[in-house]
CSV table of C-alpha atoms in Angstrom, one decimal:
chain,number,residue,atom,x,y,z
A,1,UNK,CA,118.1,116.1,190.6
A,2,UNK,CA,116.2,113.2,189.3
A,3,UNK,CA,114.2,113.5,185.9
A,4,UNK,CA,110.8,113.2,185.6
A,5,UNK,CA,110.0,110.1,183.5
A,6,UNK,CA,107.9,110.9,180.6
A,7,UNK,CA,106.2,107.7,179.1
A,8,UNK,CA,105.5,107.3,175.4
A,9,UNK,CA,102.2,107.3,174.7
A,10,UNK,CA,100.7,106.6,171.3
A,11,UNK,CA,96.6,107.4,170.6
A,12,UNK,CA,94.8,105.4,167.7
A,13,UNK,CA,91.6,108.0,166.8
A,14,UNK,CA,89.1,107.7,164.5
A,15,UNK,CA,89.1,111.0,162.1
A,16,UNK,CA,85.4,111.7,162.6
A,17,UNK,CA,85.6,111.8,166.6
A,18,UNK,CA,88.0,111.5,168.9
A,19,UNK,CA,90.3,113.2,166.1
A,20,UNK,CA,88.1,116.0,166.1
A,21,UNK,CA,87.4,116.2,170.0
A,22,UNK,CA,91.4,116.5,170.1
A,23,UNK,CA,91.2,119.3,167.5
A,24,UNK,CA,88.5,121.0,169.9
A,25,UNK,CA,90.9,120.0,172.8
A,26,UNK,CA,93.6,122.7,171.4
A,27,UNK,CA,91.0,125.2,169.6
A,28,UNK,CA,89.7,125.7,173.1
A,29,UNK,CA,93.3,126.0,174.3
A,30,UNK,CA,92.9,123.1,176.7
A,31,UNK,CA,96.3,122.1,178.4
A,32,UNK,CA,97.1,117.9,178.4
A,33,UNK,CA,100.4,116.3,178.4
A,34,UNK,CA,102.5,116.6,175.4
A,35,UNK,CA,103.5,112.6,176.4
A,36,UNK,CA,100.3,111.5,173.6
A,37,UNK,CA,101.3,110.6,170.0
A,38,UNK,CA,98.2,110.9,167.9
A,39,UNK,CA,97.6,108.1,165.2
A,40,UNK,CA,94.6,109.5,163.1
A,41,UNK,CA,92.7,107.3,160.9
A,42,UNK,CA,89.5,106.7,159.0
A,43,UNK,CA,87.1,104.8,161.8
A,44,UNK,CA,88.3,102.5,164.9
A,45,UNK,CA,87.0,99.5,162.7
A,46,UNK,CA,90.3,100.5,160.8
A,47,UNK,CA,92.2,99.8,163.7
A,48,UNK,CA,93.4,96.4,163.8
A,49,UNK,CA,95.4,95.1,167.0
A,50,UNK,CA,98.8,94.6,165.3
A,51,UNK,CA,99.0,98.6,165.4
A,52,UNK,CA,98.9,98.0,169.3
A,53,UNK,CA,101.5,95.6,169.2
A,54,UNK,CA,103.5,97.7,166.9
A,55,UNK,CA,103.1,100.6,169.1
A,56,UNK,CA,104.8,98.4,172.2
A,57,UNK,CA,107.3,97.0,170.0
A,58,UNK,CA,108.8,100.4,168.9
A,59,UNK,CA,109.1,101.3,172.8
A,60,UNK,CA,105.4,102.8,173.5
A,61,UNK,CA,104.7,102.6,177.4
A,62,UNK,CA,100.9,103.0,176.7
A,63,UNK,CA,98.6,102.9,173.8
A,64,UNK,CA,95.3,104.7,173.9
A,65,UNK,CA,92.6,103.5,171.2
A,66,UNK,CA,89.7,105.9,170.8
A,67,UNK,CA,86.7,106.4,169.0
A,68,UNK,CA,83.0,107.6,168.2
A,69,UNK,CA,80.4,106.4,170.7
A,70,UNK,CA,78.4,103.3,169.9
A,71,UNK,CA,75.5,104.4,167.5
A,72,UNK,CA,77.9,108.1,166.6
A,73,UNK,CA,80.1,106.2,163.8
A,74,UNK,CA,80.3,108.0,160.3
A,75,UNK,CA,80.0,104.5,158.4
A,76,UNK,CA,77.4,103.2,161.1
A,77,UNK,CA,78.9,100.4,162.6
A,78,UNK,CA,82.8,100.6,162.3
A,79,UNK,CA,83.0,100.9,166.0
A,80,UNK,CA,80.6,98.1,166.8
A,81,UNK,CA,83.0,95.7,165.1
A,82,UNK,CA,85.9,97.8,166.8
A,83,UNK,CA,84.5,96.9,170.0
A,84,UNK,CA,84.2,93.1,169.6
A,85,UNK,CA,87.4,93.0,169.0
A,86,UNK,CA,88.9,95.2,171.7
A,87,UNK,CA,87.1,92.7,174.0
A,88,UNK,CA,88.7,89.7,172.9
A,89,UNK,CA,92.1,91.4,172.3
A,90,UNK,CA,92.1,93.2,175.8
A,91,UNK,CA,91.3,90.0,177.9
A,92,UNK,CA,94.5,88.8,175.5
A,93,UNK,CA,96.9,91.5,176.2
A,94,UNK,CA,96.0,90.8,180.0
A,95,UNK,CA,96.5,87.0,179.9
A,96,UNK,CA,99.6,87.6,178.4
A,97,UNK,CA,100.6,90.2,181.5
A,98,UNK,CA,100.5,93.5,179.6
A,99,UNK,CA,98.9,95.3,182.5
A,100,UNK,CA,96.0,96.9,181.8
A,101,UNK,CA,96.9,100.6,182.5
A,102,UNK,CA,98.8,100.4,179.5
A,103,UNK,CA,96.6,100.0,176.7
A,104,UNK,CA,93.4,101.5,177.0
A,105,UNK,CA,90.0,101.8,174.9
A,106,UNK,CA,87.5,104.9,175.2
A,107,UNK,CA,84.9,106.5,173.1
A,108,UNK,CA,85.2,110.5,172.8
A,109,UNK,CA,83.3,112.3,170.7
A,110,UNK,CA,83.7,115.4,168.5
A,111,UNK,CA,82.1,117.5,171.1
A,112,UNK,CA,84.5,116.1,173.7
A,113,UNK,CA,87.4,118.4,174.1
A,114,UNK,CA,87.2,118.2,177.8
A,115,UNK,CA,87.0,114.4,178.0
A,116,UNK,CA,90.0,114.1,175.8
A,117,UNK,CA,92.3,116.4,177.6
A,118,UNK,CA,91.6,115.1,181.3
A,119,UNK,CA,91.6,111.1,179.7
A,120,UNK,CA,95.6,112.1,178.3
A,121,UNK,CA,96.2,113.9,181.5
A,122,UNK,CA,94.9,110.6,183.8
A,123,UNK,CA,96.6,108.1,181.8
A,124,UNK,CA,99.8,110.0,181.5
A,125,UNK,CA,99.7,110.0,185.3
A,126,UNK,CA,98.8,106.3,185.7
A,127,UNK,CA,101.8,105.3,183.3
A,128,UNK,CA,103.9,107.7,185.0
A,129,UNK,CA,103.3,105.9,188.4
A,130,UNK,CA,103.9,102.4,187.2
A,131,UNK,CA,107.0,103.7,185.3
A,132,UNK,CA,108.7,102.5,181.9
A,133,UNK,CA,107.4,99.1,180.3
A,134,UNK,CA,110.9,97.7,181.4
A,135,UNK,CA,109.7,94.0,180.9
A,136,UNK,CA,108.7,95.0,177.4
A,137,UNK,CA,111.6,97.5,176.4
A,138,UNK,CA,113.9,94.6,177.6
A,139,UNK,CA,112.6,92.1,174.6
A,140,UNK,CA,112.8,95.0,172.4
A,141,UNK,CA,116.4,95.5,173.5
A,142,UNK,CA,117.4,91.7,173.0
A,143,UNK,CA,116.0,92.0,169.4
A,144,UNK,CA,119.4,94.6,168.9
A,145,UNK,CA,117.3,97.5,167.1
A,146,UNK,CA,116.6,100.6,169.8
A,147,UNK,CA,113.2,101.8,169.9
A,148,UNK,CA,113.0,104.4,167.7
A,149,UNK,CA,109.9,106.1,169.0
B,1,UNK,CA,82.4,44.1,165.8
B,2,UNK,CA,84.6,46.6,166.9
B,3,UNK,CA,84.6,50.2,165.7
B,4,UNK,CA,87.4,49.8,163.9
B,5,UNK,CA,86.4,47.4,161.8
B,6,UNK,CA,82.8,48.7,161.3
B,7,UNK,CA,84.5,52.1,159.7
B,8,UNK,CA,86.9,50.1,157.7
B,9,UNK,CA,84.2,48.2,155.7
B,10,UNK,CA,82.1,51.4,155.7
B,11,UNK,CA,85.1,53.0,153.9
B,12,UNK,CA,85.6,50.0,152.1
B,13,UNK,CA,82.0,50.4,150.8
B,14,UNK,CA,81.9,54.0,149.9
B,15,UNK,CA,85.0,53.8,147.8
B,16,UNK,CA,83.9,51.0,145.9
B,17,UNK,CA,80.5,52.1,145.4
B,18,UNK,CA,82.2,55.5,144.1
B,19,UNK,CA,80.0,57.6,146.6
B,20,UNK,CA,83.3,59.6,148.1
B,21,UNK,CA,86.7,59.6,146.2
B,22,UNK,CA,88.9,59.6,148.8
B,23,UNK,CA,88.8,58.6,152.7
B,24,UNK,CA,90.6,60.9,155.0
B,25,UNK,CA,91.4,58.7,158.2
B,26,UNK,CA,94.6,57.6,160.9
B,27,UNK,CA,96.9,55.1,160.3
B,28,UNK,CA,99.6,53.4,162.6
B,29,UNK,CA,102.2,56.2,163.5
B,30,UNK,CA,105.6,56.2,164.3
B,31,UNK,CA,105.5,55.6,167.7
B,32,UNK,CA,102.9,52.9,169.0
B,33,UNK,CA,101.0,56.0,170.9
B,34,UNK,CA,100.8,58.2,167.7
B,35,UNK,CA,98.8,58.1,164.5
B,36,UNK,CA,99.1,59.7,160.9
B,37,UNK,CA,96.8,60.9,158.9
B,38,UNK,CA,96.1,58.5,155.8
B,39,UNK,CA,94.5,59.6,152.5
B,40,UNK,CA,93.2,56.3,151.1
B,41,UNK,CA,91.5,56.3,147.5
B,42,UNK,CA,91.3,52.5,146.4
B,43,UNK,CA,89.1,50.2,148.2
B,44,UNK,CA,91.9,47.5,148.8
B,45,UNK,CA,93.7,49.9,151.1
B,46,UNK,CA,91.0,50.8,153.8
B,47,UNK,CA,93.0,48.0,156.1
B,48,UNK,CA,95.3,50.6,156.8
B,49,UNK,CA,92.9,52.7,158.5
B,50,UNK,CA,93.1,52.4,162.3
B,51,UNK,CA,90.5,53.8,164.7
B,52,UNK,CA,91.2,53.9,168.7
B,53,UNK,CA,92.2,56.4,171.5
B,54,UNK,CA,95.1,57.8,169.9
B,55,UNK,CA,93.3,59.4,167.1
B,56,UNK,CA,93.0,62.9,168.4
B,57,UNK,CA,94.2,64.9,165.2
B,58,UNK,CA,92.0,67.1,163.7
B,59,UNK,CA,91.9,66.2,160.2
B,60,UNK,CA,89.6,68.9,158.8
B,61,UNK,CA,92.6,71.4,157.8
B,62,UNK,CA,93.5,68.5,154.7
B,63,UNK,CA,90.4,69.3,152.8
B,64,UNK,CA,91.8,72.4,152.4
B,65,UNK,CA,94.7,71.4,149.7
B,66,UNK,CA,94.5,72.8,146.7
B,67,UNK,CA,92.2,71.1,144.5
B,68,UNK,CA,90.7,68.5,146.5
B,69,UNK,CA,87.3,69.6,146.5
B,70,UNK,CA,87.4,71.3,143.4
B,71,UNK,CA,86.0,68.7,141.4
B,72,UNK,CA,82.5,68.6,143.3
B,73,UNK,CA,83.1,64.9,144.3
B,74,UNK,CA,82.9,63.8,147.8
B,75,UNK,CA,85.3,62.9,150.6
B,76,UNK,CA,84.7,61.3,154.1
B,77,UNK,CA,86.7,62.1,156.8
B,78,UNK,CA,87.2,60.7,160.3
B,79,UNK,CA,85.8,63.2,162.8
B,80,UNK,CA,85.3,63.7,166.4
B,81,UNK,CA,82.8,66.4,167.7
B,82,UNK,CA,85.6,69.2,167.7
B,83,UNK,CA,86.4,68.2,163.7
B,84,UNK,CA,82.8,68.8,162.7
B,85,UNK,CA,82.5,71.7,164.7
B,86,UNK,CA,85.7,73.1,162.5
B,87,UNK,CA,83.9,71.8,159.3
B,88,UNK,CA,80.8,73.7,160.2
B,89,UNK,CA,83.4,77.0,160.7
B,90,UNK,CA,85.2,76.1,157.3
B,91,UNK,CA,81.7,76.2,155.3
B,92,UNK,CA,80.8,79.5,157.5
B,93,UNK,CA,84.0,80.9,155.9
B,94,UNK,CA,83.0,80.1,152.6
B,95,UNK,CA,86.2,77.4,152.4
B,96,UNK,CA,84.2,74.7,151.6
B,97,UNK,CA,80.8,72.8,151.0
B,98,UNK,CA,79.6,70.6,153.4
B,99,UNK,CA,77.3,68.6,150.9
B,100,UNK,CA,81.1,67.1,149.5
B,101,UNK,CA,82.3,65.5,153.4
B,102,UNK,CA,81.1,62.5,154.3
B,103,UNK,CA,81.3,62.4,158.1
B,104,UNK,CA,82.7,59.4,160.0
B,105,UNK,CA,81.8,60.4,163.6
B,106,UNK,CA,83.5,58.8,166.5
B,107,UNK,CA,84.0,60.2,170.2
B,108,UNK,CA,87.0,59.3,172.4
B,109,UNK,CA,85.9,58.9,176.3
B,110,UNK,CA,88.9,57.7,178.5
B,111,UNK,CA,89.7,54.3,176.5
B,112,UNK,CA,86.3,53.8,174.7
B,113,UNK,CA,85.5,54.7,171.7
B,114,UNK,CA,82.4,54.8,170.0
B,115,UNK,CA,80.6,56.1,167.1
B,116,UNK,CA,78.6,58.9,166.6
B,117,UNK,CA,75.4,58.8,165.0
B,118,UNK,CA,75.0,60.8,161.6
B,119,UNK,CA,77.1,61.1,158.3
B,120,UNK,CA,76.5,65.1,157.1
B,121,UNK,CA,77.5,68.0,159.7
B,122,UNK,CA,74.1,69.4,159.8
B,123,UNK,CA,73.6,65.5,161.7
B,124,UNK,CA,75.4,66.5,164.6
B,125,UNK,CA,73.5,69.8,165.5
B,126,UNK,CA,72.0,68.6,169.0
B,127,UNK,CA,75.5,67.2,170.0
B,128,UNK,CA,76.9,70.4,169.4
B,129,UNK,CA,74.4,72.2,171.6
B,130,UNK,CA,74.7,69.5,174.1
B,131,UNK,CA,78.7,70.3,173.9
B,132,UNK,CA,78.3,74.0,174.4
B,133,UNK,CA,76.5,73.8,177.5
B,134,UNK,CA,79.0,71.5,178.8
B,135,UNK,CA,81.2,74.0,177.7
B,136,UNK,CA,79.7,76.1,179.9
B,137,UNK,CA,80.0,73.9,183.0
B,138,UNK,CA,83.8,72.8,182.4
B,139,UNK,CA,85.9,73.3,185.6
B,140,UNK,CA,88.7,75.5,184.8
B,141,UNK,CA,92.0,74.6,183.7
B,142,UNK,CA,94.8,74.3,186.5
B,143,UNK,CA,97.2,76.4,185.1
B,144,UNK,CA,94.8,78.7,183.4
B,145,UNK,CA,93.4,79.4,186.9
B,146,UNK,CA,96.8,79.7,188.2
B,147,UNK,CA,97.7,82.4,185.5
B,148,UNK,CA,95.0,84.3,186.1
B,149,UNK,CA,95.5,84.6,189.6
B,150,UNK,CA,99.2,86.1,189.3
B,151,UNK,CA,99.7,89.5,189.2
B,152,UNK,CA,100.6,91.0,185.4
B,153,UNK,CA,103.9,91.2,185.8
B,154,UNK,CA,104.9,87.0,186.5
B,155,UNK,CA,101.9,86.2,184.3
B,156,UNK,CA,104.3,88.4,182.0
B,157,UNK,CA,107.1,86.5,182.9
B,158,UNK,CA,105.2,83.3,182.4
B,159,UNK,CA,104.5,83.5,179.0
B,160,UNK,CA,108.2,85.5,178.1
B,161,UNK,CA,109.8,82.3,179.4
B,162,UNK,CA,107.6,80.2,177.5
B,163,UNK,CA,107.5,82.2,174.4
B,164,UNK,CA,111.8,82.8,174.5
B,165,UNK,CA,111.7,78.6,173.4
B,166,UNK,CA,109.5,79.1,170.3
B,167,UNK,CA,111.8,78.5,167.4
B,168,UNK,CA,109.3,80.1,165.2
B,169,UNK,CA,108.9,76.7,163.1
B,170,UNK,CA,105.0,77.8,162.8
B,171,UNK,CA,104.0,74.2,162.7
B,172,UNK,CA,101.1,75.5,165.0
B,173,UNK,CA,99.9,77.5,161.7
B,174,UNK,CA,100.7,74.7,159.6
B,175,UNK,CA,98.8,72.2,161.8
B,176,UNK,CA,95.8,74.5,162.5
B,177,UNK,CA,92.6,73.9,160.5
B,178,UNK,CA,91.7,77.4,160.9
B,179,UNK,CA,94.9,78.4,159.6
B,180,UNK,CA,93.9,78.3,155.9
B,181,UNK,CA,94.8,82.0,154.8
B,182,UNK,CA,97.0,81.7,151.6
B,183,UNK,CA,99.2,84.2,153.0
B,184,UNK,CA,100.2,84.7,156.8
B,185,UNK,CA,100.3,87.9,157.9
B,186,UNK,CA,103.8,86.9,159.5
B,187,UNK,CA,104.9,86.5,155.8
B,188,UNK,CA,103.9,90.0,155.1
B,189,UNK,CA,107.2,91.9,154.6
B,190,UNK,CA,105.4,95.1,153.5
B,191,UNK,CA,104.5,96.0,156.3
B,192,UNK,CA,106.7,93.7,158.6
B,193,UNK,CA,103.9,93.4,161.4
B,194,UNK,CA,105.5,90.9,163.6
B,195,UNK,CA,109.4,90.4,163.8
B,196,UNK,CA,110.3,87.3,162.0
B,197,UNK,CA,113.3,85.9,163.9
B,198,UNK,CA,113.1,84.0,166.6
B,199,UNK,CA,113.7,86.1,169.5
B,200,UNK,CA,111.4,86.2,172.3
B,201,UNK,CA,110.0,89.9,170.9
B,202,UNK,CA,108.8,88.3,167.8
B,203,UNK,CA,107.7,84.9,169.4
B,204,UNK,CA,105.1,87.0,171.7
B,205,UNK,CA,103.6,89.0,168.6
B,206,UNK,CA,103.4,85.9,166.6
B,207,UNK,CA,101.8,84.0,169.0
B,208,UNK,CA,99.0,86.6,170.3
B,209,UNK,CA,98.8,87.7,166.9
B,210,UNK,CA,97.7,83.5,166.4
B,211,UNK,CA,95.5,83.3,169.6
B,212,UNK,CA,93.6,86.7,168.3
B,213,UNK,CA,93.3,85.3,164.6
B,214,UNK,CA,92.0,82.2,166.0
B,215,UNK,CA,89.3,83.9,168.4
B,216,UNK,CA,85.9,82.6,168.0
B,217,UNK,CA,87.2,80.0,165.2
B,218,UNK,CA,89.5,78.0,167.6
B,219,UNK,CA,87.1,74.8,168.4
B,220,UNK,CA,90.2,73.8,171.1
B,221,UNK,CA,91.5,70.7,169.0
B,222,UNK,CA,94.7,71.1,170.4
B,223,UNK,CA,96.5,70.1,167.1
B,224,UNK,CA,98.7,73.3,167.8
B,225,UNK,CA,100.1,71.9,171.0
B,226,UNK,CA,100.8,68.6,169.8
B,227,UNK,CA,102.3,69.6,166.9
B,228,UNK,CA,104.5,72.8,169.0
B,229,UNK,CA,108.0,71.2,169.1
B,230,UNK,CA,108.8,73.6,172.2
B,231,UNK,CA,105.6,72.2,174.0
B,232,UNK,CA,104.3,75.8,174.7
B,233,UNK,CA,101.2,75.7,176.4
B,234,UNK,CA,99.2,77.3,173.4
B,235,UNK,CA,95.6,75.5,174.0
B,236,UNK,CA,95.8,78.0,177.2
B,237,UNK,CA,95.6,81.2,174.8
B,238,UNK,CA,93.0,79.2,172.6
B,239,UNK,CA,91.1,78.3,175.9
B,240,UNK,CA,91.5,81.9,177.5
B,241,UNK,CA,90.1,83.5,173.8
B,242,UNK,CA,86.9,80.6,173.9
B,243,UNK,CA,86.4,82.0,177.2
B,244,UNK,CA,85.8,85.5,176.1
B,245,UNK,CA,83.7,84.8,173.1
B,246,UNK,CA,81.5,82.8,175.1
B,247,UNK,CA,81.6,84.7,178.2
B,248,UNK,CA,80.9,87.9,176.5
B,249,UNK,CA,78.9,87.6,173.3
B,250,UNK,CA,77.6,83.8,173.8
B,251,UNK,CA,79.5,82.2,170.9
B,252,UNK,CA,80.0,78.7,170.7
B,253,UNK,CA,82.2,78.0,167.4
B,254,UNK,CA,80.8,75.6,164.9
B,255,UNK,CA,77.4,75.6,165.8
B,256,UNK,CA,76.5,74.9,162.4
B,257,UNK,CA,77.4,75.9,158.7
B,258,UNK,CA,75.3,79.5,158.6
B,259,UNK,CA,76.9,80.5,162.2
B,260,UNK,CA,78.1,84.3,161.7
B,261,UNK,CA,81.8,84.7,162.4
B,262,UNK,CA,82.1,86.6,166.1
B,263,UNK,CA,84.3,89.0,165.2
B,264,UNK,CA,82.4,90.0,161.6
B,265,UNK,CA,79.5,90.2,163.5
B,266,UNK,CA,77.8,92.9,166.4
B,267,UNK,CA,75.1,93.4,168.8
B,268,UNK,CA,74.4,97.0,169.7
B,269,UNK,CA,74.2,95.7,173.5
B,270,UNK,CA,77.5,94.3,173.4
B,271,UNK,CA,79.1,94.4,176.8
B,272,UNK,CA,82.1,97.3,176.8
B,273,UNK,CA,82.8,97.5,180.5
B,274,UNK,CA,86.4,98.4,180.2
B,275,UNK,CA,86.0,101.3,177.9
B,276,UNK,CA,86.6,104.8,179.0
């Protein structure tokens, strides 16, 4: 019997909205795949593109970046700044050949536990379909350091 | 009088009158088709200045050499329009005052080198505005178009092959007028964001990171590609970033010294088609 591929997904989320949304998904007893590892940050404005590269460097098959909807930021405009950065970085990743399924961006509020659970299900399935990020894992293997994730 | 003679005598005049303390320009290089920067402080040396179609390097980075502008004296620099734009960006990022920089402007079109009218960065506003319009209608770069048409997998292996040649000499960073950080993020080892040895993974990370840091700041002067000993088409990444900031945010870097940096500003109605 062949084993089902379980992708490793890292989610960088802001503490005020998406983390609270994930919390709500949990307290509401909603089911979502355990493939996601959540990293909580103060604000999407704190999420540097280097975090995304670092997650891939440590062997992630997919990355999710998520925060408050525009207008809802606890710090008023952290997510507006983040949005510009994502626009630029997303196009750079795609130009470099990172498939768009692997790095996703979303807005999830503290009330959207259902959206969180559904999104995690969806991206886990999408990444399961395209398989492990072999191209990147090959590069990691070349460096001689095993992916610790 | 040829443009070279014109600017030689202008440089002499500026230095002997004491208007500027230094002229940064081009001199003969190690091969006939190369020019190297010269830093002239005496009116007797202005004959070393060369100005022809081989003068492609953007000299604005030299203005940030430690202490050069700290005495409030002026420096004259040879600039094409890209150079003036990078001067504006450096001023917008509070790295220098344009009042301390006298522009000796020129334009290269094929074999022709012509003088640009104006002395201060602000005098070139209309020319830069015209360049912005021209950039919009510029035909796409051939290789860039080819890349965009590829599947992600093919694109990844294209860049993998390119970056595998990178030797992490950081010549791109040293040549870039926009890389003025005293301490670059790759030199940080706690945390170590980027693998420092020159295997392909670290090379990929470094070059993506640099392209990101230059998004909305790069004037596409080509210093990085010319400096790269491995001939990696770095300008393609920067070009793609310029397309993105112009397309999404209507941002053309270096319009004037009051321009807000694109990634340090925002509009509430910025596009967000890719965000779920």
